[in-house]
XYZ file of C-alpha atoms in Angstrom:
740
model
C 130.802 83.864 58.383
C 131.305 85.921 55.236
C 134.190 88.365 55.398
C 133.510 92.106 55.147
C 134.417 93.731 51.851
C 136.642 96.732 52.453
C 137.300 99.694 50.224
C 140.949 98.823 49.752
C 139.966 95.352 48.449
C 138.373 96.885 45.283
C 140.249 98.012 42.164
C 140.812 101.776 42.097
C 139.365 102.141 38.582
C 135.941 101.189 39.901
C 135.936 104.260 42.133
C 137.450 106.450 39.455
C 134.639 105.549 37.064
C 131.925 105.884 39.725
C 133.081 109.319 40.905
C 134.490 110.442 37.459
C 137.948 111.035 38.878
C 141.250 111.399 37.124
C 144.369 109.875 38.635
C 145.445 112.992 40.487
C 142.059 113.550 42.098
C 141.149 109.930 42.904
C 142.942 109.441 46.224
C 141.800 112.663 47.838
C 138.214 112.422 46.567
C 137.952 108.792 47.543
C 139.007 109.585 51.097
C 136.329 112.258 51.360
C 133.575 110.070 49.830
C 134.269 107.210 52.209
C 134.151 109.494 55.236
C 130.897 111.251 54.273
C 128.410 110.864 57.102
C 130.913 109.327 59.501
C 131.151 110.896 62.955
C 134.859 110.826 63.533
C 134.418 112.006 67.097
C 132.094 109.119 67.893
C 134.470 106.642 66.285
C 137.384 108.002 68.180
C 135.480 107.888 71.454
C 134.398 104.250 70.895
C 137.900 103.191 69.978
C 139.244 104.892 73.121
C 136.919 102.966 75.542
C 139.109 100.299 77.180
C 137.884 96.693 77.067
C 138.174 94.450 80.145
C 139.446 90.901 79.539
C 136.835 88.445 78.269
C 136.364 85.914 81.019
C 133.421 83.505 80.572
C 131.677 83.234 83.910
C 129.837 80.322 85.475
C 126.732 82.485 85.727
C 126.807 83.358 81.983
C 126.538 79.707 80.879
C 124.013 79.072 83.633
C 121.780 81.781 82.250
C 122.179 80.582 78.676
C 121.211 76.983 79.442
C 118.289 78.164 81.544
C 117.057 80.217 78.607
C 117.366 77.346 76.140
C 115.506 74.931 78.378
C 112.868 77.335 79.730
C 109.604 75.941 78.486
C 110.035 74.301 75.159
C 113.524 73.184 74.269
C 115.471 75.638 72.128
C 118.806 73.755 72.042
C 120.100 74.006 68.456
C 123.514 72.479 68.110
C 124.973 74.902 65.579
C 123.821 77.952 67.561
C 125.168 76.648 70.829
C 128.470 75.578 69.264
C 128.966 79.066 67.820
C 128.052 80.694 71.131
C 130.549 78.522 73.025
C 133.308 79.023 70.504
C 132.806 82.787 70.756
C 133.179 82.573 74.562
C 136.007 80.083 74.942
C 138.038 80.816 71.796
C 139.507 77.326 71.481
C 139.900 76.469 75.163
C 138.046 73.152 74.748
C 138.839 71.581 78.129
C 137.480 74.599 79.989
C 134.473 74.729 77.630
C 133.578 71.124 78.244
C 134.098 71.380 82.010
C 132.037 74.538 82.294
C 129.226 73.082 80.105
C 128.896 70.026 82.267
C 129.007 72.095 85.481
C 126.323 74.529 84.153
C 124.118 71.579 83.185
C 124.183 70.321 86.778
C 123.681 73.865 87.986
C 120.384 74.259 86.125
C 119.180 70.878 87.464
C 120.050 71.895 91.037
C 118.291 75.241 90.510
C 115.095 73.522 89.285
C 115.161 71.248 92.329
C 115.588 74.110 94.771
C 112.952 76.249 93.024
C 110.533 73.290 93.216
C 109.838 73.561 89.517
C 107.005 71.321 88.172
C 107.957 67.729 87.419
C 107.765 68.277 83.688
C 110.317 71.079 83.881
C 112.693 69.041 86.064
C 112.368 65.993 83.812
C 113.204 68.014 80.728
C 116.403 69.267 82.378
C 117.232 65.754 83.516
C 116.579 64.386 80.000
C 118.834 67.100 78.556
C 121.631 66.127 80.993
C 121.415 62.415 80.238
C 120.181 62.158 76.665
C 121.323 65.388 74.978
C 124.532 66.544 76.627
C 126.658 63.401 76.067
C 125.665 63.381 72.413
C 126.490 67.084 72.122
C 129.845 66.609 73.796
C 130.896 64.268 70.988
C 131.377 67.430 68.900
C 134.563 68.032 70.905
C 135.924 64.472 70.881
C 138.694 65.284 68.447
C 139.636 68.588 70.059
C 140.853 67.454 73.469
C 144.571 66.905 74.093
C 145.630 63.499 75.461
C 145.822 64.682 79.038
C 142.585 66.647 78.938
C 140.199 63.761 78.377
C 136.460 63.757 78.893
C 137.060 61.863 82.124
C 139.330 64.690 83.319
C 136.788 67.344 82.399
C 133.923 65.429 84.107
C 136.060 65.016 87.214
C 136.755 68.762 87.315
C 133.100 69.629 86.804
C 131.726 67.197 89.385
C 134.260 68.400 91.962
C 132.474 71.787 91.875
C 128.915 70.430 91.918
C 127.449 70.709 95.463
C 127.925 67.408 97.210
C 125.019 64.982 97.724
C 124.675 62.038 100.081
C 126.298 58.787 98.952
C 124.298 56.301 96.918
C 124.126 53.852 99.806
C 122.355 56.539 101.901
C 119.678 57.099 99.261
C 116.655 55.429 100.902
C 113.971 57.821 99.722
C 114.014 58.032 95.907
C 112.009 61.270 95.958
C 114.415 63.401 98.011
C 116.368 66.081 96.188
C 119.657 64.389 97.070
C 118.377 61.068 95.665
C 117.203 62.645 92.394
C 120.458 64.534 91.899
C 122.489 61.470 92.738
C 120.523 59.437 90.201
C 121.099 62.121 87.612
C 124.856 61.876 88.150
C 124.781 58.115 87.651
C 122.547 58.421 84.578
C 124.820 61.082 83.030
C 127.966 58.997 83.602
C 126.473 55.837 82.160
C 125.218 57.845 79.114
C 128.769 59.175 78.664
C 130.044 55.616 78.762
C 127.368 54.534 76.270
C 128.648 57.169 73.843
C 132.312 56.234 74.422
C 133.230 59.457 76.167
C 134.520 57.578 79.230
C 135.268 53.923 79.987
C 132.517 52.191 81.972
C 135.026 51.078 84.628
C 135.764 54.738 85.516
C 132.220 55.397 86.711
C 132.713 54.025 90.204
C 135.710 56.279 90.750
C 133.840 59.334 89.435
C 130.865 58.588 91.681
C 132.935 57.712 94.725
C 130.654 54.766 95.332
C 129.468 51.525 93.753
C 126.972 52.417 90.979
C 123.493 51.002 91.198
C 122.755 51.232 87.460
C 124.232 49.725 84.332
C 124.426 50.308 80.607
C 121.306 49.597 78.550
C 120.932 45.875 77.865
C 120.595 46.461 74.096
C 123.567 48.841 74.007
C 123.604 52.051 71.978
C 120.801 52.411 69.474
C 121.327 53.231 65.829
C 118.641 55.314 64.126
C 118.623 53.281 60.899
C 118.152 50.037 62.828
C 115.225 51.535 64.672
C 113.564 52.670 61.478
C 114.003 49.192 60.018
C 112.448 47.638 63.110
C 109.438 49.894 62.886
C 109.021 49.238 59.240
C 108.977 45.512 59.871
C 106.731 45.738 62.921
C 104.608 48.818 63.536
C 104.037 47.836 67.213
C 107.701 48.718 67.774
C 106.702 52.390 67.263
C 104.742 52.480 70.500
C 107.541 50.773 72.351
C 110.059 53.373 71.174
C 107.794 56.236 72.130
C 107.627 54.776 75.667
C 111.435 54.467 75.661
C 111.855 58.174 74.966
C 111.226 58.707 78.682
C 114.161 56.459 79.683
C 117.228 58.109 81.174
C 119.793 55.923 79.401
C 121.299 58.069 76.656
C 119.452 56.478 73.712
C 116.751 59.115 73.204
C 118.657 60.933 70.450
C 118.465 58.007 68.044
C 114.822 57.347 68.923
C 113.902 60.960 68.353
C 115.685 61.035 65.000
C 113.952 57.810 63.991
C 110.523 59.183 64.929
C 111.046 62.339 62.809
C 112.185 60.264 59.779
C 109.332 57.771 60.184
C 106.764 60.597 60.280
C 108.268 62.210 57.183
C 108.287 58.906 55.334
C 104.705 57.973 56.279
C 103.430 61.432 55.265
C 105.302 61.281 51.979
C 103.866 57.833 51.225
C 100.352 58.728 52.503
C 100.480 55.812 54.893
C 97.885 57.279 57.218
C 97.088 53.921 58.844
C 100.620 53.537 60.304
C 100.821 57.294 60.909
C 97.777 56.983 63.164
C 99.757 54.596 65.415
C 102.602 57.179 65.735
C 100.239 60.058 66.401
C 98.189 58.159 68.982
C 101.314 57.040 70.782
C 102.655 60.610 71.020
C 99.249 61.997 72.040
C 99.245 59.563 74.976
C 102.773 60.527 75.974
C 102.920 64.271 75.373
C 106.015 64.615 77.597
C 107.894 62.664 74.916
C 107.411 65.647 72.567
C 109.785 67.624 74.808
C 112.438 64.947 74.331
C 111.984 64.972 70.511
C 112.310 68.789 70.445
C 115.669 68.522 72.247
C 116.923 67.187 68.919
C 114.682 68.915 66.371
C 112.724 72.093 65.800
C 108.879 71.963 65.939
C 108.587 72.713 62.257
C 110.446 69.501 61.340
C 107.769 67.566 63.142
C 104.790 69.690 62.122
C 105.403 70.556 58.500
C 104.804 67.086 57.056
C 101.788 66.556 59.268
C 100.230 69.865 58.285
C 100.997 69.234 54.615
C 99.339 65.873 54.815
C 96.188 67.407 56.371
C 96.118 70.142 53.763
C 96.475 67.707 50.864
C 94.158 65.072 52.333
C 92.133 63.323 49.725
C 89.613 60.538 50.396
C 90.281 57.484 48.360
C 87.538 56.911 45.797
C 87.642 53.162 46.366
C 87.402 53.538 50.147
C 85.138 50.779 51.430
C 84.491 52.385 54.811
C 84.731 56.011 55.773
C 85.076 55.640 59.513
C 88.807 54.702 59.293
C 89.383 57.815 57.185
C 87.962 60.030 59.924
C 89.920 58.057 62.526
C 93.238 58.542 60.771
C 92.602 62.194 59.925
C 91.534 62.979 63.506
C 94.638 61.382 64.980
C 96.935 63.532 62.917
C 94.879 66.678 63.596
C 94.905 65.978 67.347
C 98.696 65.632 67.445
C 99.150 68.905 65.508
C 96.794 70.670 67.939
C 98.575 69.262 70.936
C 101.993 70.378 69.752
C 100.721 73.846 68.819
C 99.029 74.249 72.185
C 101.779 72.777 74.323
C 104.443 75.099 72.925
C 102.187 78.087 72.193
C 103.233 78.089 68.520
C 101.942 80.742 66.120
C 100.755 79.814 62.631
C 104.049 80.641 60.970
C 105.841 78.014 62.983
C 103.695 75.191 61.712
C 105.468 75.002 58.371
C 102.354 76.066 56.444
C 103.150 77.566 53.087
C 99.663 78.449 51.685
C 97.175 81.004 52.907
C 94.418 78.587 51.772
C 95.675 75.905 54.117
C 93.010 73.845 55.873
C 95.120 73.807 59.061
C 95.341 77.595 58.997
C 91.596 77.916 58.547
C 90.969 75.438 61.290
C 93.121 77.179 63.889
C 91.849 80.595 62.983
C 88.115 79.878 62.587
C 87.517 76.307 63.763
C 85.663 77.431 66.906
C 83.566 80.085 65.165
C 79.963 79.345 64.367
C 78.865 80.655 60.992
C 75.364 82.105 60.296
C 73.260 79.737 58.163
C 72.944 82.402 55.472
C 76.739 82.458 55.078
C 76.940 78.692 54.434
C 77.079 77.334 50.884
C 74.333 74.984 49.734
C 76.680 72.009 50.171
C 77.577 73.108 53.724
C 73.891 73.423 54.572
C 73.292 69.868 53.301
C 76.215 68.540 55.310
C 75.067 70.338 58.441
C 71.479 69.024 58.047
C 72.771 65.529 57.574
C 74.807 65.608 60.781
C 71.934 67.055 62.789
C 69.657 64.285 61.585
C 72.340 61.689 62.195
C 73.009 62.756 65.736
C 69.522 63.491 66.916
C 67.021 61.676 64.646
C 68.603 58.277 63.751
C 70.711 55.683 65.479
C 73.994 57.586 65.435
C 76.813 58.273 63.042
C 76.499 55.904 60.128
C 79.060 55.295 57.383
C 76.578 56.765 54.992
C 76.607 59.995 56.979
C 80.416 60.054 56.980
C 80.452 59.577 53.210
C 78.526 62.849 52.700
C 81.539 65.030 53.571
C 85.261 64.889 53.981
C 86.888 65.087 57.443
C 88.107 68.586 56.639
C 84.594 69.771 55.858
C 83.245 68.206 59.037
C 85.831 69.724 61.365
C 85.250 73.204 59.932
C 81.465 72.844 60.581
C 81.623 71.503 64.172
C 81.198 74.882 65.890
C 78.175 75.675 63.659
C 76.780 72.177 64.416
C 77.046 72.817 68.167
C 75.575 76.257 67.830
C 72.557 75.168 65.812
C 71.948 72.167 68.100
C 71.939 74.264 71.235
C 69.657 76.872 69.620
C 67.221 74.149 68.650
C 67.204 72.906 72.239
C 66.709 76.395 73.645
C 63.814 76.936 71.189
C 62.147 73.719 72.399
C 62.565 71.989 69.020
C 65.071 69.484 70.487
C 64.683 67.923 73.949
C 67.628 68.322 76.297
C 68.021 64.563 76.767
C 68.015 64.095 72.970
C 70.698 66.762 72.679
C 72.863 65.086 75.299
C 72.347 61.699 73.714
C 73.378 62.991 70.304
C 76.498 64.644 71.703
C 77.579 61.322 73.227
C 78.071 59.995 69.715
C 80.882 62.571 69.329
C 82.821 60.715 71.995
C 83.609 57.928 69.538
C 87.379 57.909 68.711
C 86.987 58.644 65.033
C 85.179 61.949 65.690
C 86.393 62.776 69.201
C 89.073 65.229 68.012
C 86.153 67.411 66.821
C 85.735 68.391 70.512
C 88.817 70.597 70.281
C 86.886 73.131 68.283
C 83.550 72.167 69.826
C 84.616 72.689 73.406
C 86.408 75.894 72.447
C 83.082 77.110 71.071
C 81.516 76.205 74.432
C 84.225 78.271 76.172
C 83.438 81.356 74.087
C 79.694 80.896 74.442
C 79.808 80.492 78.191
C 82.064 83.529 78.411
C 79.307 85.595 76.784
C 76.796 84.712 79.499
C 75.569 87.183 82.056
C 73.376 86.982 85.108
C 70.156 87.032 83.057
C 71.327 84.654 80.251
C 68.703 81.954 79.812
C 70.820 79.631 77.645
C 73.125 78.734 80.548
C 70.504 76.114 81.495
C 71.163 74.146 78.279
C 74.889 74.943 77.885
C 75.989 73.457 81.184
C 74.159 70.104 80.983
C 75.368 69.640 77.395
C 78.902 70.466 78.496
C 78.609 67.977 81.363
C 77.902 65.234 78.836
C 81.056 66.031 76.854
C 83.346 66.516 79.827
C 82.236 63.570 81.973
C 80.680 60.816 79.909
C 79.362 57.776 81.805
C 81.671 55.335 79.982
C 84.311 55.325 77.285
C 86.611 52.800 75.643
C 90.344 52.856 76.372
C 91.128 54.558 73.059
C 88.376 57.137 73.609
C 89.538 57.815 77.156
C 93.148 58.523 76.106
C 92.026 60.746 73.262
C 89.502 62.546 75.509
C 92.265 63.307 78.035
C 94.423 64.706 75.251
C 91.601 67.008 74.117
C 90.928 68.228 77.627
C 94.596 69.057 78.103
C 94.215 71.531 75.203
C 90.903 73.081 76.215
C 90.976 72.911 80.008
C 92.510 76.328 80.689
C 90.153 78.485 78.530
C 87.183 76.456 79.583
C 88.091 76.906 83.227
C 88.244 80.645 82.727
C 84.814 80.743 81.174
C 83.284 78.587 83.905
C 84.805 80.801 86.625
C 83.232 83.762 84.869
C 79.890 81.988 84.715
C 80.178 81.093 88.416
C 80.474 84.795 89.276
C 77.497 85.612 87.092
C 75.423 82.764 88.506
C 76.631 82.194 92.127
C 73.634 80.080 93.066
C 74.113 77.436 90.393
C 75.454 74.205 91.833
C 76.368 72.588 88.505
C 79.439 74.740 87.722
C 81.787 73.642 90.520
C 81.666 69.925 89.514
C 82.683 70.902 85.961
C 85.688 72.848 87.356
C 86.676 69.790 89.350
C 86.643 67.688 86.191
C 89.065 70.073 84.515
C 91.580 70.308 87.407
C 93.747 67.288 86.443
C 94.235 68.774 82.974
C 95.430 72.227 84.022
C 99.145 71.493 83.855
C 101.143 74.491 82.531
C 102.052 74.727 78.876
C 105.712 74.391 77.912
C 106.525 77.957 77.007
C 108.305 80.822 78.688
C 105.376 82.957 79.762
C 105.342 83.813 83.456
C 102.647 82.599 85.827
C 100.445 85.234 87.445
C 101.785 84.319 90.883
C 105.352 85.021 89.628
C 104.327 88.371 88.206
C 102.659 89.335 91.452
C 105.752 88.362 93.460
C 108.178 90.190 91.174
C 106.048 93.302 91.030
C 106.038 93.583 94.847
C 109.859 93.790 95.011
C 110.752 97.012 96.875
C 112.446 99.738 94.875
C 111.022 99.243 91.456
C 108.854 96.116 91.072
C 109.800 93.740 88.254
C 112.857 95.773 87.199
C 114.138 95.781 90.769
C 113.603 92.012 90.881
C 115.533 91.595 87.648
C 118.423 93.748 88.896
C 118.498 91.868 92.185
C 118.658 88.562 90.274
C 121.536 89.852 88.132
C 123.498 91.090 91.168
C 122.987 87.760 92.956
C 124.360 85.936 89.911
C 127.349 88.256 89.748
C 128.174 87.773 93.424
C 127.800 84.019 93.157
C 129.962 83.641 90.044
C 132.683 85.813 91.577
C 133.064 83.716 94.735
C 131.561 80.326 93.798
C 133.602 77.156 94.117
C 131.123 74.521 95.245
C 128.202 76.796 96.057
C 124.715 75.985 94.794
C 123.539 78.424 92.183
C 121.173 81.267 93.196
C 117.547 80.914 92.214
C 117.023 82.013 88.612
C 114.332 81.734 85.957
C 114.559 83.213 82.480
C 110.843 83.896 82.658
C 111.730 86.972 84.696
C 113.570 88.640 81.807
C 110.927 87.580 79.235
C 108.125 88.966 81.461
C 109.995 92.268 81.883
C 110.406 92.539 78.141
C 106.751 91.797 77.431
C 105.481 94.157 80.109
C 107.917 97.082 79.786
C 109.573 96.796 76.389
C 113.185 96.405 75.355
C 114.247 100.003 75.993
C 113.186 100.103 79.617
C 114.800 96.769 80.333
C 118.011 97.730 78.621
C 118.133 100.924 80.703
C 117.906 98.767 83.840
C 120.697 96.488 82.623
C 122.892 99.514 81.897
C 122.126 100.914 85.363
C 123.376 97.680 86.895
C 126.549 97.885 84.847
C 127.252 101.471 85.824
C 126.295 101.216 89.479
C 128.063 97.920 90.100
C 129.660 97.107 93.436
C 133.457 97.096 93.284
C 134.967 93.943 91.852
C 131.852 92.737 89.988
C 132.209 94.760 86.768
C 133.620 91.906 84.651
C 130.981 89.390 85.894
C 128.162 91.851 85.331
C 129.335 92.550 81.784
C 129.405 88.847 80.926
C 125.980 88.249 82.577
C 124.376 91.224 80.774
C 125.843 90.094 77.455
C 124.429 86.622 77.932
C 120.998 87.980 78.856
C 120.948 89.894 75.546
C 122.219 86.973 73.473
C 120.203 84.189 75.157
C 117.358 82.685 73.105
C 113.705 82.341 74.012
C 110.617 80.997 72.264
C 110.041 84.259 70.371
C 113.608 84.415 69.028
C 113.156 80.859 67.716
C 110.195 81.716 65.486
C 110.216 82.733 61.849
C 108.159 85.873 62.673
C 109.665 89.139 61.431
C 112.000 90.708 63.950
C 110.567 92.893 66.685
C 112.300 95.442 68.815
C 114.819 93.486 70.893
C 117.482 94.134 73.498
C 120.112 93.660 70.786
C 118.507 95.968 68.271
C 117.784 98.558 71.017
C 121.402 98.467 72.099
C 122.565 98.922 68.513
C 120.277 101.920 68.075
C 121.632 103.399 71.288
C 125.311 103.169 70.290
C 125.502 106.317 68.067
C 124.305 108.436 71.007
C 127.084 107.236 73.284
C 129.526 109.973 72.130
C 127.171 112.837 72.969
C 126.146 111.053 76.188
C 129.860 110.866 77.215
C 129.915 114.639 77.692
C 127.354 114.397 80.511
C 127.530 110.785 81.690
C 130.849 109.184 80.758
C 130.431 105.931 82.778
C 127.124 105.128 81.122
C 128.418 105.971 77.642
C 131.396 103.677 78.150
C 129.121 100.952 79.457
C 127.031 101.180 76.244
C 130.161 100.846 74.126
C 131.579 97.904 76.081
C 128.316 96.055 76.131
C 127.669 96.532 72.419
C 131.217 95.444 71.606
C 130.811 92.286 73.676
C 127.377 91.430 72.260
C 128.571 91.948 68.698
C 131.491 89.652 69.360
C 129.043 86.897 70.296
C 126.424 87.621 67.640
C 129.023 88.232 64.918
C 130.765 85.014 65.715
C 127.611 82.884 65.689
C 126.079 84.511 62.563
C 122.700 84.201 64.408
C 121.055 87.499 65.283
C 119.066 87.875 68.484
C 115.498 88.703 67.594
C 112.097 88.832 69.076
C 112.540 88.939 72.846
C 109.869 91.567 73.295
C 106.375 90.166 72.949
C 103.298 92.307 72.564
C 101.632 91.771 75.892
C 101.380 90.094 79.272
C 101.728 86.333 79.560
C 101.930 85.694 75.834
C 98.734 87.554 74.872
C 99.088 88.627 71.284
C 95.992 90.838 71.450
C 95.168 90.900 75.152
C 94.349 94.158 76.885
C 96.524 93.738 79.991
C 99.345 95.852 78.539
C 99.235 98.225 75.546
C 102.540 99.274 73.934
C 103.214 102.371 71.904
C 105.249 102.533 68.701
C 108.498 102.498 70.649
C 107.580 99.284 72.381
C 106.955 101.048 75.701
C 103.878 100.322 77.827
C 101.323 103.030 78.323
C 100.866 102.098 81.987
C 103.233 101.083 84.776
C 103.432 97.629 86.262
C 101.279 98.330 89.272
C 98.442 99.481 87.013
C 98.984 96.390 84.913
C 98.718 94.080 87.888
C 95.606 95.820 89.237
C 93.977 95.291 85.881
C 95.283 91.752 85.726
C 93.828 91.036 89.137
C 90.441 92.334 88.040
C 90.478 90.450 84.774
C 92.525 87.372 85.644
C 90.006 84.964 84.193
C 90.001 86.799 80.908
C 93.730 86.688 80.701
C 93.824 82.975 81.467
C 91.175 82.376 78.839
C 93.158 84.119 76.224
C 96.592 83.016 77.473
C 98.965 82.371 74.676
C 96.472 83.350 72.020
C 95.222 86.141 69.911
C 91.961 86.813 68.271
C 91.680 83.427 66.618
C 91.084 79.875 67.743
C 94.002 78.689 69.886
C 95.930 81.856 69.321
C 96.029 81.666 65.517
C 94.495 85.035 64.745
């Protein structure tokens, strides 16, 4: 961190020239000039506020890890190292012990909260595949007596006990899963030379039922060489990302480098293998992002799509569409899964194809707005789908994959209009759409089905076109037969579009309650409605928090903070209290940073006796903890940190009427700055613009100060009335897939 330049560090003649001083006047005038605008009373008050000792609590690190692994992984080594150094100030044995303990705490919490399997598996993968690698940063900082084995022993002694391994008959019980996680963690530590393998039995207190990986510890460079020599090794390694053996870090690093190399060399044939493998195993993306930011994965892929050029000597055009579609599908899956805005895709040009696609890909354009070339391309595809024997290579040669994917919504719109006008028979329409289920054009259904979702949403009880929309949709959602490649790709597409399409169909069901063909479509979508990996709260959570007596969501937040403070003050081997960082994020999105900060300060001021130090550490961590919005490159919004900083100058005047609160502001600001200043990473962007990640939704409207215009009860009434609309727009804005 750069040191601050003080006045006394500068030569005196600089000030003499600037202020036109002679030697006799310089000292007195300089003192006055430096003090201009400084409130000496405020400074004196702030300096006089006593500071309690800095004691890092178990709850503080528990909150921080929960925040980093809430939804998409936000674990960045340099940020976490700086945060830990600011808290522990060189006490490495305690740091390592507490970090291991907190890692087991968040896993236990996920188990007790019955979090979805994907959330639990991410935490387990972090414990086994990320934490041992991260602990290597401290290998040279431990004294001979304070070994990793000693720290692990100390941490595990405070983890709530589970049944012995020999008693684990049901592998799905919570005790069995937590016991397996202990073993996996210890073997991963042995794999990375943190502990000797022979110490594992003593640490477990039982004979282990696992072993080190047969091939030992992987090396990234070796994996890259293997994939270069044999591309089938790529799919094997993607499958191995799910293993709990400690080798995922090297596999993830190899995948990132392989993707960069293939994009640089325009090897789209091999890149298709990588993309298809990751599309089939989307959970593996979570593992990769434990070791890398999304932009590292997306930037080369988006650049390749933007710069895509068809080879003039290309013999067949179908492989070109196939390779392009595979890359586009992977980019769309990553953007959807982590609710990423456009500025996190690594796109540098406003003319980017990817940007146009995500903003307007699902929008049908009027024929009069199309260029002559676009009209020719559109006519060719309509003839190819509905008048000839399908999609020929000659048809594919008439336009590039980029031109085709930007015209899909218009193609669907014109085809449905022709059917509604009686120009095209319904069976002919359905037969033509079946051609779009071929693997090389199947990714076009991302924009095509999104167009369907918008079109169905526009229906009302007297809409005649519902009679053609639903049968056509049935063809695309539930085809009679598909190849293995098509089936895997089709499932990936439905995972992206299922939620908004479900919302539109529910709306149509209310408008047309007598139609029997809507419910089967909803059943088709059910398996693909798994939650996205971001930190937006579910409606059921919001409803539960809002019903908390004494203040709704703020009361729920304060109750959660108090529970954490009480636990961390008395805990030895106690299981952690239930906690999710989605609660804080939801409060910020609904109520704004100022209201939430006021609630945090209330808790600091009105604390029960003996909890003041714990509450100060917990509140500090809540302000400093990351979330998906802080991890973006979007310009800073009003945050808890910036709100606290803006509040500090008023502390002196506040002290005349409310001394405890004024002192709480000073102490909290001082502690937050100690963390933020030490890390060099500011805390930005906690406060989103609206409910459940809606950039332009209407559930909550904020004024210029970031405050909502309605209270939470009003919000939830409106949310209840328009729940389908919210779900349809969840995570998005005005554009396709939230890219507006």
